[in-house]
Tab-separated table of C-alpha atoms in Angstrom:
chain	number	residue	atom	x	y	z
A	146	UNK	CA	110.549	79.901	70.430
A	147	UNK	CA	110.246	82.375	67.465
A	148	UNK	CA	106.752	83.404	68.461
A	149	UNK	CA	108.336	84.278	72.271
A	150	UNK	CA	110.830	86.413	70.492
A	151	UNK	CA	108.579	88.196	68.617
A	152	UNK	CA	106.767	89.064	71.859
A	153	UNK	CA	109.457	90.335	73.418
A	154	UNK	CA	110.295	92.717	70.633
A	155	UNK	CA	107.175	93.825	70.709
A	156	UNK	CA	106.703	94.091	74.598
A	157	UNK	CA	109.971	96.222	74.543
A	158	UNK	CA	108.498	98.572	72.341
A	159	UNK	CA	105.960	98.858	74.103
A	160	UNK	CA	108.367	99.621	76.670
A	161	UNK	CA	110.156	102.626	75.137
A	162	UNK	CA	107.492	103.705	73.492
A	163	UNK	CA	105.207	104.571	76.932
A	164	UNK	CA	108.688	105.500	79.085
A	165	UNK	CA	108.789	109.114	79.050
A	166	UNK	CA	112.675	109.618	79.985
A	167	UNK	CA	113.383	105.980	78.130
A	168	UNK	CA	115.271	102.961	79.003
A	169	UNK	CA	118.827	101.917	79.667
A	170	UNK	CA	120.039	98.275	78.087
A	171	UNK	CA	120.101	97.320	81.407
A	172	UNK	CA	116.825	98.596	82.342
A	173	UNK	CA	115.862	96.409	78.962
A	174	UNK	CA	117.165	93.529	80.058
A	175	UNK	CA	115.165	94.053	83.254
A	176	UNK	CA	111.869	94.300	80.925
A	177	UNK	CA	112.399	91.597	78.802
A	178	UNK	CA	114.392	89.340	81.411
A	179	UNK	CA	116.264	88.914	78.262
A	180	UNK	CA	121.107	89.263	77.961
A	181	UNK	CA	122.277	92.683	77.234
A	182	UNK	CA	123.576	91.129	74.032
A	183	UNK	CA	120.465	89.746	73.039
A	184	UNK	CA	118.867	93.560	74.055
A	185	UNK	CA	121.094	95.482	71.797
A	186	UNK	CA	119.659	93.116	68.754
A	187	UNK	CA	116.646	93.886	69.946
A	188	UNK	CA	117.281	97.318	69.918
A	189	UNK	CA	118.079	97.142	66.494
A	190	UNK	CA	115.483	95.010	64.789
A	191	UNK	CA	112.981	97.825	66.705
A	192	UNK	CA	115.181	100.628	65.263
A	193	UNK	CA	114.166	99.556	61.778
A	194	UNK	CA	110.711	99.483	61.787
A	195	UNK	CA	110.571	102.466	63.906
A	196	UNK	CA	113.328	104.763	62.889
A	197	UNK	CA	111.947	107.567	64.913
A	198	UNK	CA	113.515	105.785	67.716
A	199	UNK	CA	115.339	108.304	70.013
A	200	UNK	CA	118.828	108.031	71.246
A	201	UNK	CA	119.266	109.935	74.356
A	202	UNK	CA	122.518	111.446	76.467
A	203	UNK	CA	122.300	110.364	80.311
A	204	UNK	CA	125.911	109.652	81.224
A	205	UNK	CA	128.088	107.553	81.532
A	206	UNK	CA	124.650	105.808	79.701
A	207	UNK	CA	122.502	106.356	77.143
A	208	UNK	CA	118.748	105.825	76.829
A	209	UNK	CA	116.268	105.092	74.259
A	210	UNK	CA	113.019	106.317	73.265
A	211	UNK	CA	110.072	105.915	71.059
A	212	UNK	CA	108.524	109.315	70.527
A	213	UNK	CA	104.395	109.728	70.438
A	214	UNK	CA	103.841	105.893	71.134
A	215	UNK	CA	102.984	103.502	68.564
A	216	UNK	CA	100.016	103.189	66.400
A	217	UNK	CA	96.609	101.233	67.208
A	218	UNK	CA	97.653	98.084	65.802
A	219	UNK	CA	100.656	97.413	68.419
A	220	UNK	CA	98.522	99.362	71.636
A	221	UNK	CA	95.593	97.589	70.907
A	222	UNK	CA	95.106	95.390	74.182
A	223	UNK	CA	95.640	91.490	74.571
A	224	UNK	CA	92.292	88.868	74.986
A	225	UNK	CA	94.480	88.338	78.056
A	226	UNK	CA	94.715	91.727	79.016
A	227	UNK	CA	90.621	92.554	79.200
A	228	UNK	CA	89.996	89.277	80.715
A	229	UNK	CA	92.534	90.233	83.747
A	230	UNK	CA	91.048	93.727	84.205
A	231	UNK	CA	87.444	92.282	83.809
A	232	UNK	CA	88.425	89.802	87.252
A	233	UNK	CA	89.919	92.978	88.800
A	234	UNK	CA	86.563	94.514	88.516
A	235	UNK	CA	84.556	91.478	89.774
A	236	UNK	CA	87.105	90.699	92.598
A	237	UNK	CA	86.601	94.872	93.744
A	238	UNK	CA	83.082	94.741	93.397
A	239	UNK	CA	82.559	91.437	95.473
A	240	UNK	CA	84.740	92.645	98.129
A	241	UNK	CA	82.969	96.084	98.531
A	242	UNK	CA	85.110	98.423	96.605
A	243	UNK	CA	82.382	99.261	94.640
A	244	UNK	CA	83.751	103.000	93.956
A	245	UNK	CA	87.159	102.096	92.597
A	246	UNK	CA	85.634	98.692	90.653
A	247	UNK	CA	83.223	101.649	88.634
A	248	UNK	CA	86.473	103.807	88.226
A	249	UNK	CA	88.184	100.558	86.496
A	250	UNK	CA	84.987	99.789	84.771
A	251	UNK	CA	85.069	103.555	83.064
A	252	UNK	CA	88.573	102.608	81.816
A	253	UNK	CA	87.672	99.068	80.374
A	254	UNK	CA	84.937	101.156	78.255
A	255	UNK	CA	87.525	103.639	76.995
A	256	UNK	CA	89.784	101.215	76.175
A	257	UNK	CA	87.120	99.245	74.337
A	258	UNK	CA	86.453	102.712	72.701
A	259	UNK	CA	89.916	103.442	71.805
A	260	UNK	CA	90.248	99.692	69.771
A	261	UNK	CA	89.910	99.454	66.058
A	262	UNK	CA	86.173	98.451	65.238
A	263	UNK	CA	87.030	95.333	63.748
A	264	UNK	CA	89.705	93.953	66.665
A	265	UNK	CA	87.276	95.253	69.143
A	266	UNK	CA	84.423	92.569	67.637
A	267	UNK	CA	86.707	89.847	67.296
A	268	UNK	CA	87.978	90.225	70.956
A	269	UNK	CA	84.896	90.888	72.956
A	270	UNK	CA	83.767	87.298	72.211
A	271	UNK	CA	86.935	85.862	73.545
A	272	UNK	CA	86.847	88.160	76.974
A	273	UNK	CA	83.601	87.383	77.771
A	274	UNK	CA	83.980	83.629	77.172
A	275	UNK	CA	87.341	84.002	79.589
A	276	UNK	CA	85.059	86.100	82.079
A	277	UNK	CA	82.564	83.317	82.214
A	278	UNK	CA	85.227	80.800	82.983
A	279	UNK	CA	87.080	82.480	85.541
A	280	UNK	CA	85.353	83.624	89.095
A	281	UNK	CA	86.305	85.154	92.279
A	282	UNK	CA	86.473	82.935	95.430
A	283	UNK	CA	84.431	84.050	98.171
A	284	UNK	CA	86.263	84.896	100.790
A	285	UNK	CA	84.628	85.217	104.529
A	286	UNK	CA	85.392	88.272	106.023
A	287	UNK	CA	84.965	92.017	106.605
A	288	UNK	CA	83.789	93.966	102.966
A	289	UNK	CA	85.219	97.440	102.938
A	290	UNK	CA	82.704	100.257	102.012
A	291	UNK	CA	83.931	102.670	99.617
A	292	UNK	CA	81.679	105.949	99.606
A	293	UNK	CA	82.704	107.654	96.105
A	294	UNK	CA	82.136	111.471	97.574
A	295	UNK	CA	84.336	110.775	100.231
A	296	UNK	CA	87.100	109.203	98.480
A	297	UNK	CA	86.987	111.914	96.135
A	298	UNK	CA	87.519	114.626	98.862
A	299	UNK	CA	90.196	112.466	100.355
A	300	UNK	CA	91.927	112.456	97.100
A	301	UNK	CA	91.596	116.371	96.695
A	302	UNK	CA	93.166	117.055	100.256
A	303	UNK	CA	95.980	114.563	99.403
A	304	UNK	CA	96.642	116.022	95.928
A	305	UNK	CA	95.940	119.856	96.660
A	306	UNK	CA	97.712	119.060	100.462
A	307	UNK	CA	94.919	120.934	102.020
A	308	UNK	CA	93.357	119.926	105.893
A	309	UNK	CA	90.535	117.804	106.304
A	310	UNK	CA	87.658	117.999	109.124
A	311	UNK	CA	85.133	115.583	109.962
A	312	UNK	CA	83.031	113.793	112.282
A	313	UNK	CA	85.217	110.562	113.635
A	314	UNK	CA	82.659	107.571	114.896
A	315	UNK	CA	85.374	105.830	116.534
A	316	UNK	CA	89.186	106.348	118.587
A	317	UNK	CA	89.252	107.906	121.859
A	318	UNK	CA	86.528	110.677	121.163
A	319	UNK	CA	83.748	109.028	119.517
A	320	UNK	CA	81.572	111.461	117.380
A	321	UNK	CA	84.056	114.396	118.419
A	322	UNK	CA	85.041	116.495	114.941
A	323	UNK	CA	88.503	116.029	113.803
A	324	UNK	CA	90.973	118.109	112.238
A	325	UNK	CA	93.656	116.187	110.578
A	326	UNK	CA	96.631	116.323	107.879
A	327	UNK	CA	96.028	113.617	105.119
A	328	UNK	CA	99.276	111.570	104.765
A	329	UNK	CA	97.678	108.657	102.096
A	330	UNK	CA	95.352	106.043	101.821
A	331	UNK	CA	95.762	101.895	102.848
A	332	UNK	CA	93.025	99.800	100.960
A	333	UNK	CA	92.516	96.102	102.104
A	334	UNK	CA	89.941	94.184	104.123
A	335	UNK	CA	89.171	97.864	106.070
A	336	UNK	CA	89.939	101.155	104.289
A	337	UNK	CA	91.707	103.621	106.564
A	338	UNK	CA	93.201	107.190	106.004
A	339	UNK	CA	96.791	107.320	107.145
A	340	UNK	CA	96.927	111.027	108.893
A	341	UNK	CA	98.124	112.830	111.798
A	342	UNK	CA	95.709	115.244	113.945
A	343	UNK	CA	96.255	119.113	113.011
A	344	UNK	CA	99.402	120.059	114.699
A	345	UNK	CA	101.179	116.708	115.503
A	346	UNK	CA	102.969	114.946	113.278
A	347	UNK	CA	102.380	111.193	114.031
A	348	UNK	CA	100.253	108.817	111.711
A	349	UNK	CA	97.163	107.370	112.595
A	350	UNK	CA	94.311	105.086	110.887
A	351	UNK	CA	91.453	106.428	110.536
A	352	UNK	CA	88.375	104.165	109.258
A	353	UNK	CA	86.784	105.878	105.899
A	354	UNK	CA	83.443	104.027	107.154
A	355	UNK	CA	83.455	105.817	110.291
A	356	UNK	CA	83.805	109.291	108.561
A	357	UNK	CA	81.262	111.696	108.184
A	358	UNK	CA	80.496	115.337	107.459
A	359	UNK	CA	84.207	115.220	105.491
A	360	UNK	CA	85.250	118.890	104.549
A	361	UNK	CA	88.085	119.858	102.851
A	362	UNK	CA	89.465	122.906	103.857
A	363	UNK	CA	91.486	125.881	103.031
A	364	UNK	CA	94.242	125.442	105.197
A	365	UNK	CA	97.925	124.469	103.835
A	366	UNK	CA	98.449	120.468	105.045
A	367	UNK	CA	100.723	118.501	104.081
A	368	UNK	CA	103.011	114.632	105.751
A	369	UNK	CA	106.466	115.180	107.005
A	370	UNK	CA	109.300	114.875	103.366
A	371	UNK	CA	110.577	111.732	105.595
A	372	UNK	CA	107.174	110.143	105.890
A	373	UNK	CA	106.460	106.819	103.620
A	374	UNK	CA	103.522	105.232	103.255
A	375	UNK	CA	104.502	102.126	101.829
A	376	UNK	CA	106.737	101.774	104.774
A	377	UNK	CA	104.295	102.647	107.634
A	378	UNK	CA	101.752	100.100	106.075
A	379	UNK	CA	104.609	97.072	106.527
A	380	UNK	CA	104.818	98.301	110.082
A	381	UNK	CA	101.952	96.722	111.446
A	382	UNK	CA	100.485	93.225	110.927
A	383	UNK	CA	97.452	93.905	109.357
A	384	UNK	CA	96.290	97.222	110.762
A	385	UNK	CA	96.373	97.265	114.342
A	386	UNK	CA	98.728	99.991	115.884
A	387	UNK	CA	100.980	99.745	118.801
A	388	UNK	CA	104.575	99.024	120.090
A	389	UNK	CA	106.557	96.989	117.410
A	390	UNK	CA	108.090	94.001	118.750
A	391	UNK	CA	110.340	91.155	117.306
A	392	UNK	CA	108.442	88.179	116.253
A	393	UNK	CA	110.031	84.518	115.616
A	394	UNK	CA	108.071	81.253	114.644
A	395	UNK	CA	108.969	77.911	114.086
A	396	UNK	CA	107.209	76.594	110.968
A	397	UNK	CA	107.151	72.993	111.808
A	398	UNK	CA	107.862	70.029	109.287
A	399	UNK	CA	103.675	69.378	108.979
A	400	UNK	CA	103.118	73.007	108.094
A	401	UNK	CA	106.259	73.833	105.611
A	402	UNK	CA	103.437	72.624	102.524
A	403	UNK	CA	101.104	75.372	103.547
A	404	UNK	CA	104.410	78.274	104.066
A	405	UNK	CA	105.570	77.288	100.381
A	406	UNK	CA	103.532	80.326	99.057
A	407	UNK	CA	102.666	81.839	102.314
A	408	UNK	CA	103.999	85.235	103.526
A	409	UNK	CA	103.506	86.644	107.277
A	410	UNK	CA	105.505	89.800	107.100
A	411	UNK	CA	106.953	92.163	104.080
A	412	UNK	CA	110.024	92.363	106.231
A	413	UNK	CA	110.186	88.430	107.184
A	414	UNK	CA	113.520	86.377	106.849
A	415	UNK	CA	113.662	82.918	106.513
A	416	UNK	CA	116.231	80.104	107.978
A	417	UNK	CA	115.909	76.505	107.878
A	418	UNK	CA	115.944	74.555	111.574
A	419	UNK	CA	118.019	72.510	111.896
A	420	UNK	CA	115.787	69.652	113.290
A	421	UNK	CA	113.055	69.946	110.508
A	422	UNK	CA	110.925	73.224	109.883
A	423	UNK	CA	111.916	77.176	109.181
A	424	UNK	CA	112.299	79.932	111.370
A	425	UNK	CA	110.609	83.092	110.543
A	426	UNK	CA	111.639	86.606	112.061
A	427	UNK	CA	110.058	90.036	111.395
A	428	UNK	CA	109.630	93.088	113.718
A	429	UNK	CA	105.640	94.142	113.219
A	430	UNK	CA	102.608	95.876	115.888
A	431	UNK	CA	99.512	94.058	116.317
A	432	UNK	CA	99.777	91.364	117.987
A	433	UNK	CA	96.104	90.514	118.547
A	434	UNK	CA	95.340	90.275	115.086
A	435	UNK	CA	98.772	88.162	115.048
A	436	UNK	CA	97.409	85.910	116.981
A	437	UNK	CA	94.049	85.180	115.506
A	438	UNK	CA	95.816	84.714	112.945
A	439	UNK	CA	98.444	81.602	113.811
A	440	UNK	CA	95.416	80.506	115.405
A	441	UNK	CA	93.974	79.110	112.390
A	442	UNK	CA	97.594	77.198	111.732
A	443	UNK	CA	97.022	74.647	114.632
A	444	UNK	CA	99.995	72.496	115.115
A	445	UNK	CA	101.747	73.283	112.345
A	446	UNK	CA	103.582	76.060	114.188
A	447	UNK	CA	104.984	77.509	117.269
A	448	UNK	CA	105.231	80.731	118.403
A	449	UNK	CA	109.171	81.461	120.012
A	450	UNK	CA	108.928	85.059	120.559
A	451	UNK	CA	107.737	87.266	122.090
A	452	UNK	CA	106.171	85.771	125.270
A	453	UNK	CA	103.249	87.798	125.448
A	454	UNK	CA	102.235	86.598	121.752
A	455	UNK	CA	102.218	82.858	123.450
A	456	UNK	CA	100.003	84.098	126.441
A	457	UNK	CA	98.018	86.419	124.428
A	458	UNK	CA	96.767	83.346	121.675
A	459	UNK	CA	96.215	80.764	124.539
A	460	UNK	CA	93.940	83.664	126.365
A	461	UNK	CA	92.153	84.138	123.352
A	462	UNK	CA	91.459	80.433	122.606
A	463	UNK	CA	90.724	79.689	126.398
A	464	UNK	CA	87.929	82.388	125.744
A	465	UNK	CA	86.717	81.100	122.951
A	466	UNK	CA	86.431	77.073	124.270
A	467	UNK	CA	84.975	77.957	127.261
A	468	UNK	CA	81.835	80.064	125.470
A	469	UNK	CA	81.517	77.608	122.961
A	470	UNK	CA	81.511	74.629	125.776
A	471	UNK	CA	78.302	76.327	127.492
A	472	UNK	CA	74.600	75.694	126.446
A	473	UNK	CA	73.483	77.667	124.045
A	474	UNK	CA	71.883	81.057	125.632
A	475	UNK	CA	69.159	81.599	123.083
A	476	UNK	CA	66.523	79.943	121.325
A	477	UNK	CA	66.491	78.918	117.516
A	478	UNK	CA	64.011	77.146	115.048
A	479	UNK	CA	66.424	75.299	113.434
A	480	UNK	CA	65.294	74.939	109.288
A	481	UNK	CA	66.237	71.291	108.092
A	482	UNK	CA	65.334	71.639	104.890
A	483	UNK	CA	67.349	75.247	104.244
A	484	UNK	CA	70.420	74.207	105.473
A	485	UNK	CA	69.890	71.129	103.170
């Protein structure tokens, strides 16, 4: 109990010391999941060993503020800490990201630099024990390619809001060169570009693999003020565009151990049946990609709404039982003793 207090404190100062405009006691309490009451001692105890501690006006509140951080011995990172970045790093590079796994692997060496000699020492044994014992599952799937030259154009476009041209391999006009306003960036199993073609304003993916010949011109671009991306990338499920429509399942009894920690939709809401099971609603596009996915949840759910998603999954798996029911259409040397 007195060690977790300890942490706190410290983790608080931590707090103030890296928040440029400071933090509120509620804002505190929000950091340290700790009372207000037991904040303001907080407050305090930090107050004496760092009197520098600011005390700022922002009414009807007040916030507080260490000024030019602490020292080495309370920044210094965590065993914890290096070990967690270290996975990030593995868990990018096995899944393709290899550009932004080397940009996190440049900051685990300046941290490392940054450390006093002796802590350094003492923790690098400890991380790469951790690293040895903790791996990254392998998960099937697509692996994103991440060319470094042209995520750093796309960067520069987004930051300097400039246009960007290249040649598209994909969309309506394969091969065609493109013109288009850069509106952000969605990493995940594909990387796209979120961006609308020169002189329109609506967002559209764009795969970074299928970009070439990227320029980044002189030309004054930037997203409509109203545009968000974090809300545009919870319109879709997954990444397929199209009309959103309403979506209800029925998580049955058999399946509710598997939904515990399982998530379909940022926008989801969740209602118990009455007869056994939950009901799950979110509005979302892509309902092909929907589909393949409640595919691989059998009978443990039905699909209520819409319609179409009902047809549009029994289609699919029709098409799939009847290829896999015909005699093979090539031949193979089969290897016994590799697949052993």
């Amino acid at each position: 109990m007195r060690y977790d207090k300890t942490r706190n404190i410290l983790e608080l100062a931590r707090a103030l010391a890296s928040s440029a405009e400071g933090l509120t006691l509620d804002e505190m309490c929000q950091v340290t999941g700790c009372e207000r009451r037991t904040v303001e001692r907080m407050r305090d105890t930090i107050r004496t060993v760092f009197p520098q501690m600011e005390e700022l006006a922002d009414h009807p509140k007040k916030r507080f503020h260490i000024p030019k951080g602490l020292d080495g011995f309370f920044q210094d990172p965590t065993t914890e800490e290096l070990s967690d970045l270290g996975v990030v790093v593995a868990e990018l590079r096995e899944s393709g990201a290899t550009s932004r796994a080397e940009s996190l692997t440049s900051l685990e060496r300046k941290i490392r630099a940054a450390m006093r000699h002796g802590r350094r020492r003492a923790t690098e044994t400890d991380v790469e024990a951790l690293l040895r014992a903790e791996r990254i599952a392998v998960q099937a799937g697509p692996r994103p390619t991440e060319d470094p030259a042209v995520l750093m154009l796309l960067r520069r476009g987004l930051l300097e809001m400039k246009l960007l041209r290249f040649i598209y391999h994909g969309g309506s006009k394969p091969g065609s060169s493109r013109d288009v306003v850069p509106f952000g960036i969605i990493f995940g199993r594909m990387n796209y570009l979120i961006g609308a073609d020169a002189g329109t304003t609506k967002p559209k993916h764009w795969r970074l693999d299928r970009i070439e010949q990227l320029e980044c011109l002189d030309d004054a671009a930037s997203p409509p003020e109203d545009f968000d991306l974090a809300a545009f990338a919870n319109t879709a499920f997954a990444y397929y565009e199209g009309e959103q429509e309403n979506v209800v399942l029925h998580v049955l009894p058999s399946g509710m151990e598997d939904f515990k920690n399982h998530r379909f939709h940022s926008s989801q809401t969740v209602e118990e049946h009455p007869e056994g099971g939950v009901i799950v609603r979110f509005r979302a596009s892509g309902m092909l990609e929907l589909a393949w996915h409640l595919f691989t949840w059998g009978n443990k759910i039905e699909i209520v709404e819409p319609v179409s998603l009902r047809q549009q999954i029994t289609t699919e798996m029709r098409a799939a039982l009847a290829h896999h029911e015909e005699p093979l259409r090539f031949t193979y040397v089969l290897d016994s003793k590799r697949a052993s």
